């Protein structure tokens, strides 16, 4: 086993060395991310080549089964791949909601036909997905959603409105929670359906945020035809899958602010405020920065500990906690960066800290507010009724 | 870096929880307090700890110990926190034994460590002279004369200083208070001539001591480590001490929280359990989150002592700083959420609050370690 891994590591290293273009071995900014999809414009020939080479091996989704285009790697092998890529600062060739969210959900709950249809295009970066969850009147109370899917025999007719749909204007397909049953029982009448964003009746409109950017959309659904076989899992049983996906999303959002290669807050502080006799020149900021660094380490170590515990003992109930704490940390980080950089951070430029600071305010709202996470902890973990 | 316990460590944790459930707990501490027990700990508990080999957990097998390391001992420290167990274990088997191991001569180690492992020798570190911890502000002096040293000065908050057989005393052989250089450690019998010990009962119902040294004669073979270079030993010993105090504080915070959570489920007002109110649910959820984060810092600090002592300063100051803060929160919330009953002496929550503050203050509180963490991190 250990020997196999060593051989795998050597092979992987050699292959990466031969196949990862030089320009794809540099730290990646937000603009450099490859999202794939029909509407995506590659930044460079290298970016496209890197995606194609990795996708051909299934390494855009290393642990997915080979029969659906994935890499078929074990968890240990995938970890080795990740380590080897990190060692040469190789960029992620592709990232998408397909890889993070709907792909794993289809793998776990979808029919064989859905797997065959949807997974390979995700692996190859050909189809970009968006998530249709929140509605104007269903935010924290997500199960109160009102978008209706009316049964028309061989298909559903969907009517309603979604909001906070991340990059709906750039996505090719949507996975969408709709009401197929009655509203009498909130949780049991929901289904998860899939449809092409080019289907007649789908309209996405970007929302301008306080940061000036527009990652999110309002999505209007008017008499949208959805084929019956595009339901993931059973009809009226979508809430189970929705919860599974929300857990995934919490884990994802909870780990923000821990991108490798990112400058530490302490280094930002030293650069902005300077040292005096070896100490940060502002004593009060120094204490706040130090406390933040300790809290951040505690979050990082806890993610590592939780992974190890799940591997050893097979249990874990920490996604709500990590989402809550991780986002609160990121918000604190940006408040401190504003304090450290003073007026320079507050200028209204495309690349100013102000944009990131404003964007961070959404962290404790999206994917379930901090208050919802605390409710989940209190009810599901602590057993407080 | 392994952040989960291995099988040996799990066993130690289980056996610690079992023993302390039988022989410790707030009830035992209450009895010691109410009976004005002169030792401040239960002799029966200490004998059982010895029978299980706990004084030797950190001492190598070659010296008669178990050599299980800091993660294993840390499990005991944490359970000691849960059970508010008072015993010589911390001052003798963690602080004292580490000082001997790190700085002792071959002869000192051969003579003293096996005795510690067998529970036949108890130790106490006489370090601080001012109410707020500062390991460099040492004014006590040891002046050489005729091949021996004359020790003079004052020490306070010496944990187990009133009962230990031997004191490890930090005194200045050169330099001024505030300087790292010039500190030397000495092994001094508590009953030596010129050592005046006065017991100072503390808020946590345990005892510490004020100790005055007046022309105490100390021989050269009582020096622990190198003359003037004692600070390096102190620094390493304090890392160890603080990692275990962090583990103890984790136990205190966890147990305070466990009791508070039970109460939130049991106590009814307005016809419903008070734990059904969202204002309390969110505070409980935040506290649970903070304690989970603390677990990771504590095991990382303990594992660091075993595997990468060069990082021990940063890791232990992180752990102690955060644990001080969270233990403070957990014990304060414990009182507040219990309401009026939390303020009564008859109820046990007060014991956790009191012990937490003493463990926080001992060898540096949250602010001390926040400052140290920043300094060691280069800012």
XYZ file of C-alpha atoms in Angstrom:
764
model
C 0.000 0.000 0.000
C 2.662 2.443 1.141
C 4.888 1.305 -1.735
C 2.066 1.748 -4.213
C 1.551 5.280 -2.946
C 5.229 6.070 -3.316
C 5.172 4.810 -6.888
C 1.996 6.790 -7.512
C 3.641 9.904 -6.123
C 6.669 9.514 -8.389
C 4.508 8.911 -11.442
C 2.269 11.838 -10.604
C 5.174 14.182 -10.050
C 6.735 13.236 -13.363
C 3.463 13.593 -15.227
C 2.729 16.991 -13.684
C 6.251 18.116 -14.458
C 5.776 17.172 -18.116
C 2.219 18.400 -18.531
C 1.578 21.428 -16.366
C 2.373 24.536 -18.448
C 4.795 26.968 -16.779
C 2.247 29.770 -16.665
C -0.121 27.493 -14.741
C 2.409 27.165 -11.906
C 1.917 30.637 -10.464
C -0.416 31.805 -7.710
C -3.933 32.353 -8.955
C -6.031 35.446 -8.395
C -9.820 35.574 -8.500
C -9.684 36.532 -12.188
C -7.455 33.596 -13.075
C -9.933 30.924 -12.043
C -11.143 28.534 -14.681
C -14.871 27.891 -14.354
C -15.449 26.196 -17.695
C -18.805 26.043 -19.444
C -20.228 27.039 -22.810
C -19.847 30.776 -22.181
C -16.374 30.716 -20.642
C -13.538 32.524 -22.407
C -10.144 31.005 -21.683
C -7.594 33.494 -20.472
C -4.792 31.802 -22.383
C -3.972 28.796 -24.540
C -2.133 27.350 -21.518
C -5.225 27.568 -19.347
C -7.213 25.613 -21.935
C -4.437 23.065 -22.481
C -4.034 22.498 -18.740
C -7.765 21.856 -18.365
C -7.812 19.449 -21.308
C -4.813 17.476 -20.082
C -6.105 17.153 -16.535
C -9.646 16.366 -17.697
C -8.356 13.616 -19.994
C -6.983 11.830 -16.906
C -10.106 12.603 -14.897
C -7.985 14.628 -12.488
C -10.337 17.594 -12.466
C -12.437 15.257 -10.285
C -9.791 12.878 -8.938
C -11.997 10.624 -6.797
C -14.967 10.266 -9.137
C -15.349 6.820 -10.765
C -13.600 6.313 -14.074
C -16.790 5.205 -15.812
C -18.084 8.781 -15.547
C -14.815 10.351 -16.608
C -13.351 10.789 -13.129
C -9.846 9.902 -11.971
C -10.878 6.820 -9.992
C -8.290 7.655 -7.330
C -8.456 6.519 -3.725
C -8.601 9.202 -1.024
C -4.920 8.658 -0.299
C -3.974 8.954 -3.950
C -6.067 12.099 -4.305
C -4.242 13.555 -1.326
C -0.914 12.758 -2.969
C -2.073 14.448 -6.171
C -3.116 17.494 -4.179
C 0.215 17.591 -2.361
C 2.208 17.255 -5.566
C 0.191 20.006 -7.220
C 0.688 22.242 -4.183
C 4.424 21.509 -4.222
C 4.766 22.969 -7.708
C 2.055 25.617 -7.085
C 0.069 24.122 -9.947
C -3.279 25.860 -10.340
C -6.549 24.047 -9.984
C -7.391 23.331 -13.642
C -11.122 23.755 -13.058
C -13.495 24.672 -10.334
C -17.217 24.660 -10.440
C -20.431 24.056 -8.600
C -20.607 20.931 -10.718
C -17.491 19.532 -9.066
C -18.280 20.734 -5.564
C -22.002 20.260 -5.349
C -24.305 18.782 -7.959
C -21.755 16.211 -9.182
C -21.384 14.558 -5.749
C -25.164 14.768 -5.276
C -25.846 13.039 -8.605
C -23.213 10.416 -7.754
C -24.957 9.673 -4.494
C -28.637 10.113 -5.334
C -28.979 10.244 -9.137
C -30.144 7.591 -11.613
C -27.645 5.832 -13.845
C -28.939 7.840 -16.806
C -28.350 11.134 -14.985
C -24.831 10.095 -14.097
C -24.058 9.211 -17.717
C -25.576 12.424 -18.983
C -24.218 14.987 -16.533
C -21.008 13.826 -14.917
C -18.632 13.599 -17.922
C -19.349 17.191 -19.085
C -18.619 18.409 -15.543
C -15.299 16.564 -15.528
C -14.358 18.106 -18.891
C -15.443 21.612 -17.839
C -17.998 21.797 -20.646
C -21.049 22.572 -18.556
C -21.144 25.145 -15.787
C -23.809 24.748 -13.111
C -25.633 27.149 -10.842
C -27.726 26.532 -7.777
C -31.366 27.563 -7.544
C -32.148 27.539 -3.856
C -33.113 30.831 -2.206
C -36.254 32.716 -3.159
C -37.435 36.226 -2.298
C -39.596 34.744 0.474
C -37.473 31.725 1.309
C -34.070 32.716 2.694
C -33.228 31.323 6.101
C -36.568 29.503 5.879
C -35.458 27.707 2.739
C -38.044 24.931 3.005
C -40.730 27.594 2.648
C -39.890 27.861 -1.054
C -42.793 28.512 -3.440
C -41.455 27.858 -6.943
C -43.960 25.325 -8.280
C -43.426 22.400 -10.585
C -46.743 21.308 -11.987
C -47.027 17.702 -13.135
C -47.864 17.597 -16.866
C -47.526 13.840 -17.376
C -44.129 13.363 -19.031
C -42.743 16.695 -17.808
C -43.033 19.411 -15.170
C -43.985 23.008 -15.818
C -41.984 25.245 -13.472
C -43.024 28.737 -12.400
C -41.448 30.949 -9.764
C -38.457 33.051 -8.886
C -35.034 32.274 -7.456
C -32.624 34.777 -5.970
C -28.943 34.890 -4.955
C -28.250 32.431 -7.771
C -24.457 32.602 -7.987
C -23.336 33.347 -11.586
C -26.677 32.302 -13.051
C -25.909 34.619 -15.983
C -22.795 32.598 -16.832
C -24.112 29.124 -16.076
C -25.361 26.519 -18.544
C -27.559 24.386 -16.287
C -29.307 24.877 -12.985
C -30.007 22.450 -10.154
C -33.132 23.810 -8.625
C -35.347 23.129 -5.637
C -39.023 23.189 -6.563
C -42.280 22.359 -4.865
C -43.859 19.271 -6.403
C -46.123 18.339 -3.490
C -48.455 20.296 -1.274
C -47.334 23.031 1.049
C -49.007 21.325 4.002
C -45.781 19.601 4.945
C -42.967 21.992 4.148
C -40.158 19.470 3.876
C -41.765 16.538 2.121
C -43.099 18.166 -1.042
C -39.807 19.363 -2.488
C -37.889 17.954 -5.479
C -34.477 18.690 -6.935
C -34.712 19.182 -10.705
C -32.153 19.925 -13.417
C -32.646 22.093 -16.491
C -30.734 23.922 -19.180
C -30.556 27.693 -18.669
C -31.382 28.108 -22.372
C -34.786 26.527 -21.894
C -37.471 29.044 -22.914
C -38.831 30.950 -19.915
C -35.546 31.134 -17.955
C -34.221 34.631 -17.390
C -31.279 35.612 -15.165
C -30.592 39.184 -14.117
C -27.430 40.153 -12.171
C -27.818 41.974 -8.845
C -25.417 44.806 -8.114
C -24.002 44.407 -4.602
C -22.644 46.945 -2.104
C -19.167 45.952 -3.291
C -20.079 47.011 -6.830
C -19.720 43.476 -8.179
C -22.481 41.227 -9.423
C -21.815 37.596 -8.638
C -25.431 36.895 -7.846
C -28.579 36.945 -9.943
C -32.309 36.980 -9.698
C -33.598 34.144 -11.843
C -37.135 34.219 -13.203
C -38.784 30.964 -14.224
C -41.874 31.278 -16.376
C -43.480 28.128 -17.777
C -40.136 26.343 -17.896
C -40.418 22.780 -19.207
C -38.404 20.248 -17.213
C -38.276 16.622 -18.310
C -39.303 14.128 -15.618
C -36.099 12.143 -15.874
C -34.219 15.255 -14.761
C -35.357 14.816 -11.160
C -32.484 13.820 -8.868
C -33.563 11.069 -6.491
C -37.246 10.581 -5.869
C -39.982 13.096 -6.550
C -40.966 14.904 -3.314
C -37.808 13.702 -1.587
C -35.554 16.583 -2.621
C -35.121 18.011 0.871
C -32.793 15.142 1.848
C -30.536 16.014 -1.066
C -30.864 19.724 -0.355
C -29.621 19.172 3.196
C -26.742 17.080 1.914
C -25.793 19.884 -0.471
C -26.143 22.535 2.214
C -23.688 20.620 4.383
C -21.263 20.599 1.460
C -21.784 24.293 0.915
C -21.209 25.082 4.585
C -17.912 23.237 4.505
C -16.874 25.118 1.400
C -17.758 28.561 2.686
C -16.325 27.778 6.115
C -12.870 27.261 4.650
C -12.690 30.680 2.973
C -9.811 32.879 3.953
C -7.445 29.933 3.985
C -6.241 29.995 0.393
C -2.649 28.752 0.208
C -0.108 31.428 -0.569
C -2.303 34.191 0.799
C -0.402 36.780 2.815
C -0.962 36.361 6.536
C -2.757 39.084 8.441
C 0.379 39.593 10.540
C 2.435 40.251 7.389
C -0.224 42.642 6.109
C -0.071 44.416 9.469
C 3.710 44.703 9.419
C 3.617 46.051 5.864
C 0.931 48.620 6.663
C 1.814 49.755 10.186
C 5.510 48.925 10.512
C 7.576 47.689 13.422
C 9.002 49.687 16.295
C 11.690 47.903 18.346
C 10.450 44.654 16.834
C 6.809 45.225 17.802
C 3.936 46.287 15.627
C 3.879 50.079 15.955
C 0.230 50.197 17.057
C -0.199 48.276 20.316
C -3.966 47.908 20.150
C -3.912 46.661 16.584
C -1.071 44.328 17.554
C -3.259 42.692 20.173
C -6.185 42.361 17.777
C -4.012 40.922 15.020
C -2.435 38.425 17.413
C -5.836 37.333 18.703
C -7.080 36.923 15.141
C -4.035 34.839 14.186
C -4.607 32.541 17.166
C -8.297 32.171 16.382
C -7.463 31.506 12.738
C -4.976 28.802 13.707
C -7.584 27.231 15.931
C -9.969 27.075 12.967
C -7.310 25.635 10.628
C -6.251 23.034 13.181
C -9.860 22.127 13.833
C -10.481 21.483 10.131
C -7.416 19.231 10.164
C -8.504 17.503 13.377
C -12.027 16.949 12.098
C -10.695 15.384 8.892
C -8.458 13.104 10.951
C -11.301 12.173 13.298
C -13.631 11.373 10.429
C -10.899 9.203 8.906
C -10.219 7.460 12.242
C -13.604 7.304 13.922
C -15.958 7.931 10.992
C -18.000 10.654 12.616
C -18.285 14.383 12.166
C -20.866 17.025 12.983
C -18.818 20.131 12.614
C -19.828 21.719 9.306
C -22.197 24.237 10.951
C -19.556 25.208 13.468
C -16.841 25.605 10.838
C -19.148 27.630 8.581
C -20.141 29.898 11.450
C -16.644 30.452 12.794
C -14.823 30.545 9.454
C -17.048 33.263 8.058
C -16.952 35.324 11.237
C -13.154 35.102 11.077
C -13.069 36.257 7.486
C -15.281 39.211 8.328
C -13.003 40.107 11.243
C -9.982 39.770 8.976
C -11.372 42.290 6.520
C -12.376 44.709 9.266
C -8.805 44.542 10.555
C -7.379 45.038 7.056
C -9.476 48.192 6.712
C -8.163 49.389 10.068
C -4.557 48.557 9.139
C -4.595 50.201 5.738
C -6.589 53.261 6.714
C -7.846 55.511 3.931
C -5.875 53.554 1.322
C -8.252 50.655 1.868
C -11.294 52.836 1.447
C -10.624 54.185 -2.017
C -13.192 53.091 -4.590
C -10.879 51.270 -6.995
C -11.383 47.944 -8.717
C -8.585 46.322 -6.697
C -8.997 48.082 -3.355
C -9.472 46.257 -0.096
C -12.822 48.006 0.219
C -14.341 45.684 -2.394
C -13.261 42.554 -0.524
C -14.286 44.026 2.801
C -17.770 44.768 1.478
C -18.028 41.359 -0.162
C -17.086 39.631 3.116
C -20.273 40.945 4.731
C -22.144 38.323 2.754
C -20.120 35.449 4.206
C -22.205 35.214 7.347
C -25.425 35.323 5.278
C -24.875 33.064 2.251
C -25.145 29.313 2.650
C -27.191 29.790 5.820
C -26.724 32.779 8.114
C -24.571 32.601 11.226
C -27.788 32.583 13.236
C -29.070 29.569 11.291
C -25.766 27.766 11.918
C -26.101 28.460 15.636
C -29.659 27.100 15.502
C -28.356 23.930 13.845
C -25.660 23.499 16.505
C -28.110 24.119 19.341
C -30.767 21.760 18.021
C -28.909 18.949 16.279
C -25.712 18.770 18.300
C -26.586 20.112 21.730
C -30.119 18.752 21.726
C -31.705 22.008 22.863
C -35.336 21.991 21.764
C 0.964 16.066 12.793
C -1.431 13.677 14.436
C -4.345 15.594 15.956
C -6.171 12.511 17.186
C -5.195 10.263 20.088
C -3.416 6.965 19.523
C -4.487 3.854 21.408
C -2.124 4.352 24.363
C -3.281 7.923 24.765
C -6.932 6.916 24.594
C -6.289 4.355 27.319
C -4.619 6.906 29.568
C -7.539 9.263 29.040
C -10.059 6.576 29.916
C -8.222 5.432 33.010
C -7.788 9.061 34.164
C -11.498 9.732 33.761
C -12.351 6.580 35.721
C -10.004 7.175 38.624
C -10.930 10.825 38.982
C -14.654 10.084 38.797
C -14.178 7.906 41.886
C -11.719 9.935 43.919
C -12.028 13.563 42.816
C -14.721 16.017 41.772
C -16.006 19.245 43.311
C -17.369 17.326 46.311
C -13.902 16.146 47.291
C -12.472 19.640 46.900
C -15.295 21.029 48.996
C -14.485 18.589 51.804
C -10.803 19.501 51.727
C -11.767 23.136 51.992
C -14.362 22.731 54.727
C -12.064 20.516 56.811
C -9.233 22.984 56.345
C -7.039 20.120 55.160
C -3.450 21.243 55.746
C -2.127 19.500 52.618
C -4.771 20.835 50.286
C -5.144 17.514 48.496
C -6.553 14.061 49.119
C -3.813 11.649 50.170
C -5.880 8.745 48.908
C -6.103 10.242 45.431
C -2.368 10.917 45.320
C -1.630 7.319 46.397
C -3.837 6.003 43.595
C -2.154 8.305 41.090
C 1.179 6.893 42.225
C -0.149 3.335 41.958
C -1.072 4.028 38.329
C 2.365 5.499 37.639
C 1.140 9.016 36.831
C 4.074 10.845 38.466
C 6.305 9.030 35.958
C 4.302 9.573 32.765
C 6.822 12.164 31.520
C 9.879 10.417 32.969
C 11.777 7.996 30.746
C 11.613 4.256 31.410
C 15.355 4.326 32.003
C 14.717 6.606 35.007
C 11.863 4.553 36.347
C 9.004 6.329 34.596
C 6.555 5.347 31.868
C 7.909 7.672 29.149
C 4.484 8.173 27.577
C 4.954 11.810 26.623
C 2.991 15.027 26.804
C -0.103 14.065 24.821
C -0.691 11.199 27.261
C 0.012 13.360 30.309
C -2.157 16.070 28.764
C -5.128 13.694 28.835
C -4.613 13.408 32.575
C -4.273 17.193 32.881
C -7.554 17.659 31.030
C -9.373 15.141 33.219
C -7.837 16.804 36.278
C -9.534 19.983 35.050
C -12.907 18.242 34.611
C -12.686 16.791 38.121
C -11.028 19.786 39.808
C -8.548 17.265 41.191
C -6.055 18.730 43.604
C -2.740 16.861 43.918
C 1.032 17.356 43.641
C 0.917 16.013 40.075
C 1.296 19.361 38.278
C 4.063 20.943 40.351
C 5.997 17.715 40.817
C 5.463 15.451 37.845
C 4.991 18.058 35.116
C 6.893 21.201 36.121
C 9.501 19.767 38.488
C 10.229 16.566 36.567
C 10.614 18.534 33.321
C 13.085 20.956 34.906
C 15.158 18.037 36.187
C 15.009 16.226 32.857
C 15.961 19.304 30.849
C 18.681 20.733 33.066
C 19.776 18.133 35.612
C 23.223 16.614 35.743
C 23.518 12.858 35.271
C 23.826 12.492 39.037
C 20.819 14.710 39.804
C 18.689 12.848 37.307
C 19.769 9.426 38.545
C 19.060 10.385 42.122
C 15.879 12.440 41.812
C 13.840 11.297 38.808
C 13.242 7.708 39.996
C 12.084 9.133 43.344
C 9.659 11.463 41.556
C 8.361 8.579 39.430
C 7.685 6.550 42.582
C 5.897 9.457 44.254
C 8.553 9.638 46.961
C 9.764 13.127 46.145
C 7.641 16.230 45.593
C 8.807 19.450 43.980
C 7.732 23.080 43.572
C 8.952 25.840 41.271
C 9.650 29.095 43.137
C 9.685 31.635 40.340
C 7.439 34.682 40.438
C 8.092 37.537 42.841
C 5.374 39.910 41.694
C 1.618 39.268 41.549
C 1.608 39.251 37.743
C 3.702 36.586 36.055
C 7.015 37.750 34.637
C 9.786 35.164 34.446
C 12.517 37.717 33.850
C 11.689 40.041 36.741
C 13.750 38.148 39.238
C 15.348 40.117 42.046
C 16.199 37.248 44.414
C 19.956 36.865 44.475
C 22.438 34.041 44.874
C 25.905 35.389 45.679
C 28.938 33.113 45.572
C 31.128 33.034 48.652
C 33.695 30.420 49.585
C 32.530 27.874 47.025
C 28.868 28.077 48.064
C 26.029 30.507 47.319
C 24.045 32.712 49.683
C 20.416 32.866 48.581
C 18.281 35.888 49.504
C 14.918 37.070 48.304
C 11.177 36.510 48.155
C 8.895 34.287 46.065
C 5.131 34.184 45.896
C 2.370 32.086 44.306
C 4.617 29.019 44.673
C 2.230 26.180 43.896
C 2.786 23.356 46.434
C 5.499 25.514 48.019
C 4.093 24.610 51.428
C 4.291 20.832 50.989
C 7.078 20.086 48.478
C 10.250 18.336 49.604
C 12.461 20.287 47.240
C 12.087 23.779 45.813
C 13.439 24.760 42.424
C 14.368 28.397 42.965
C 15.126 30.934 40.243
C 17.638 33.475 41.509
C 19.872 36.073 39.974
C 23.596 35.359 39.832
C 24.188 38.408 37.635
C 22.355 41.174 35.792
C 19.330 43.223 36.732
C 15.657 42.268 37.125
C 14.165 42.162 33.637
C 17.176 40.581 31.947
C 17.052 37.014 30.624
C 20.731 36.528 31.261
C 21.954 36.035 34.794
C 19.230 33.741 36.116
C 20.289 30.493 37.761
C 18.128 27.641 39.068
C 18.861 26.022 42.433
C 17.510 22.938 44.151
C 16.765 23.892 47.748
C 15.168 21.626 50.383
C 12.055 23.294 51.757
C 13.295 22.632 55.263
C 16.744 24.143 54.715
C 17.896 26.727 57.208
C 16.753 30.250 56.331
C 13.763 29.127 54.215
C 10.581 30.595 55.639
C 7.388 29.270 54.080
C 3.962 30.723 54.722
C 0.949 29.024 53.241
C -1.366 31.274 51.232
C -4.794 29.693 50.744
C -6.121 30.625 47.346
C -9.580 31.289 45.961
C -9.609 27.834 44.321
C -9.292 26.146 47.758
C -5.816 24.936 46.970
C -2.709 26.225 48.549
C 0.306 28.056 47.354
C 3.012 29.695 49.405
C 4.959 32.850 49.941
C 8.567 31.934 50.572
C 11.318 34.105 52.013
C 14.963 33.102 51.647
C 17.317 34.658 54.219
C 20.987 33.808 53.796
C 20.212 30.268 52.687
C 23.445 28.422 51.973
C 23.373 26.522 48.700
C 26.166 24.246 47.518
C 27.431 24.189 43.944
C 25.988 20.719 43.383
C 22.518 22.159 44.056
C 22.699 24.236 40.889
C 20.227 22.935 38.302
C 21.690 23.605 34.866
C 24.258 26.257 34.003
C 25.015 29.378 36.022
C 23.460 32.515 34.471
C 21.793 30.413 31.769
C 18.722 29.362 33.711
C 16.292 31.316 31.575
C 16.486 28.880 28.665
C 15.489 26.055 30.993
C 12.748 28.170 32.538
C 11.410 29.058 29.127
C 11.188 25.399 28.108
C 9.691 24.361 31.445
C 7.112 27.151 31.261
C 6.088 26.004 27.788
C 5.425 22.569 29.227
C 3.628 23.975 32.258
C 1.421 26.209 30.136
C 0.514 23.478 27.660
C -0.717 21.362 30.589
C -2.495 24.321 32.174
C -4.205 24.819 28.820
C -5.247 21.162 28.917
C -6.548 21.600 32.459
C -8.464 24.725 31.396
C -9.958 22.707 28.543
C -11.233 20.225 31.097
C -12.642 23.013 33.259
C -14.354 24.685 30.295
C -15.758 21.398 28.949
C -17.121 20.284 32.304
C -18.591 23.717 33.101
C -20.280 23.642 29.730
C -21.546 20.083 30.176
C -23.151 21.002 33.488
C -24.607 24.201 32.071
C -26.081 22.368 29.090
C -27.760 19.857 31.412
C -29.237 22.725 33.374
C -30.571 24.400 30.225
C -32.470 21.181 29.511
C -33.732 20.638 33.066
C -34.593 24.073 34.370
C -38.090 25.234 33.502
C -39.385 28.786 33.464
C -42.516 30.099 31.751
C -43.532 26.437 31.574
C -40.714 25.357 29.249
C -37.034 24.361 29.546
C -34.935 27.533 29.404
C -32.836 25.816 26.716
C -35.744 26.336 24.324
C -35.021 30.073 24.288
C -32.963 31.172 21.317
C -31.040 33.779 23.299
C -29.565 30.976 25.409
C -29.301 28.485 22.536
C -27.040 30.775 20.562
C -24.801 31.474 23.514
C -24.542 27.756 24.182
C -23.744 27.085 20.509
C -21.011 29.739 20.493
C -19.507 28.304 23.651
C -19.558 24.775 22.222
C -17.839 26.067 19.084
C -15.132 27.821 21.084
C -14.466 24.685 23.123
C -14.165 22.572 19.953
C -11.590 25.043 18.607
C -9.718 24.860 21.903
C -9.416 21.071 21.681
C -7.385 21.440 18.499
C -5.011 24.040 19.954
C -4.424 21.952 23.067
C -3.626 18.699 21.288
C -1.415 20.578 18.819
C 0.545 22.190 21.663
C 0.946 18.872 23.495
C 1.935 17.010 20.326
C 4.371 19.835 19.606
C 6.103 19.277 22.953
C 6.622 15.628 22.006
C 7.490 16.038 18.326
C 8.747 19.555 17.594
C 9.922 21.342 20.752
C 11.417 24.153 18.639
C 7.864 25.372 17.945
C 6.769 24.969 21.560
C 6.838 28.679 22.423
C 4.395 29.772 19.736
C 2.156 26.722 20.114
C 1.845 26.866 23.888
C 1.253 30.603 23.991
C -1.479 30.203 21.369
C -3.092 27.466 23.412
C -2.804 29.187 26.774
C -4.037 32.538 25.439
C -7.110 31.024 23.817
C -7.858 28.631 26.666
C -7.713 31.448 29.222
C -10.263 33.349 27.203
C -12.588 30.420 26.616
C -12.368 29.053 30.163
C -13.235 32.543 31.367
C -16.236 32.628 29.042
C -17.339 29.081 29.930
C -17.214 29.638 33.675
C -18.848 33.077 33.482
C -21.617 31.707 31.283
C -21.884 28.788 33.682
C -22.702 31.129 36.525
C -24.982 33.388 34.484
C -27.014 30.610 32.895
C -27.516 28.898 36.248
C -28.932 32.147 37.574
C -29.171 32.691 41.326
C -28.236 29.145 42.206
C -24.930 29.627 40.382
C -24.013 32.277 42.935
C -24.506 29.999 45.929
C -21.645 28.260 47.672
C -23.806 25.173 47.998
C -23.756 24.735 44.211
C -20.582 23.435 42.521
C -20.250 25.834 39.581
C -18.351 28.357 41.688
C -15.496 25.881 42.169
C -14.949 25.755 38.411
C -14.972 29.547 38.143
C -12.444 29.888 40.949
C -10.066 27.195 39.753
C -10.207 28.574 36.209
C -8.993 32.000 37.308
C -6.090 30.578 39.300
C -5.031 28.308 36.417
C -5.359 31.285 34.062
C -3.146 33.532 36.188
C -0.540 30.854 36.856
C 2.482 31.337 34.543
C 0.813 34.013 32.441
C -2.767 34.918 31.599
C -4.375 35.540 28.222
C -2.756 38.954 27.752
C 0.691 37.734 28.738
C 0.531 34.914 26.199
C -1.030 37.041 23.477
C 1.906 39.390 23.851
C 4.386 36.512 23.900
C 2.781 34.920 20.842
C 3.085 38.187 18.911
C 6.691 38.672 19.999
C 7.677 35.117 19.036
C 5.897 35.602 15.699
C 8.115 38.582 14.904
C 5.780 41.475 15.623
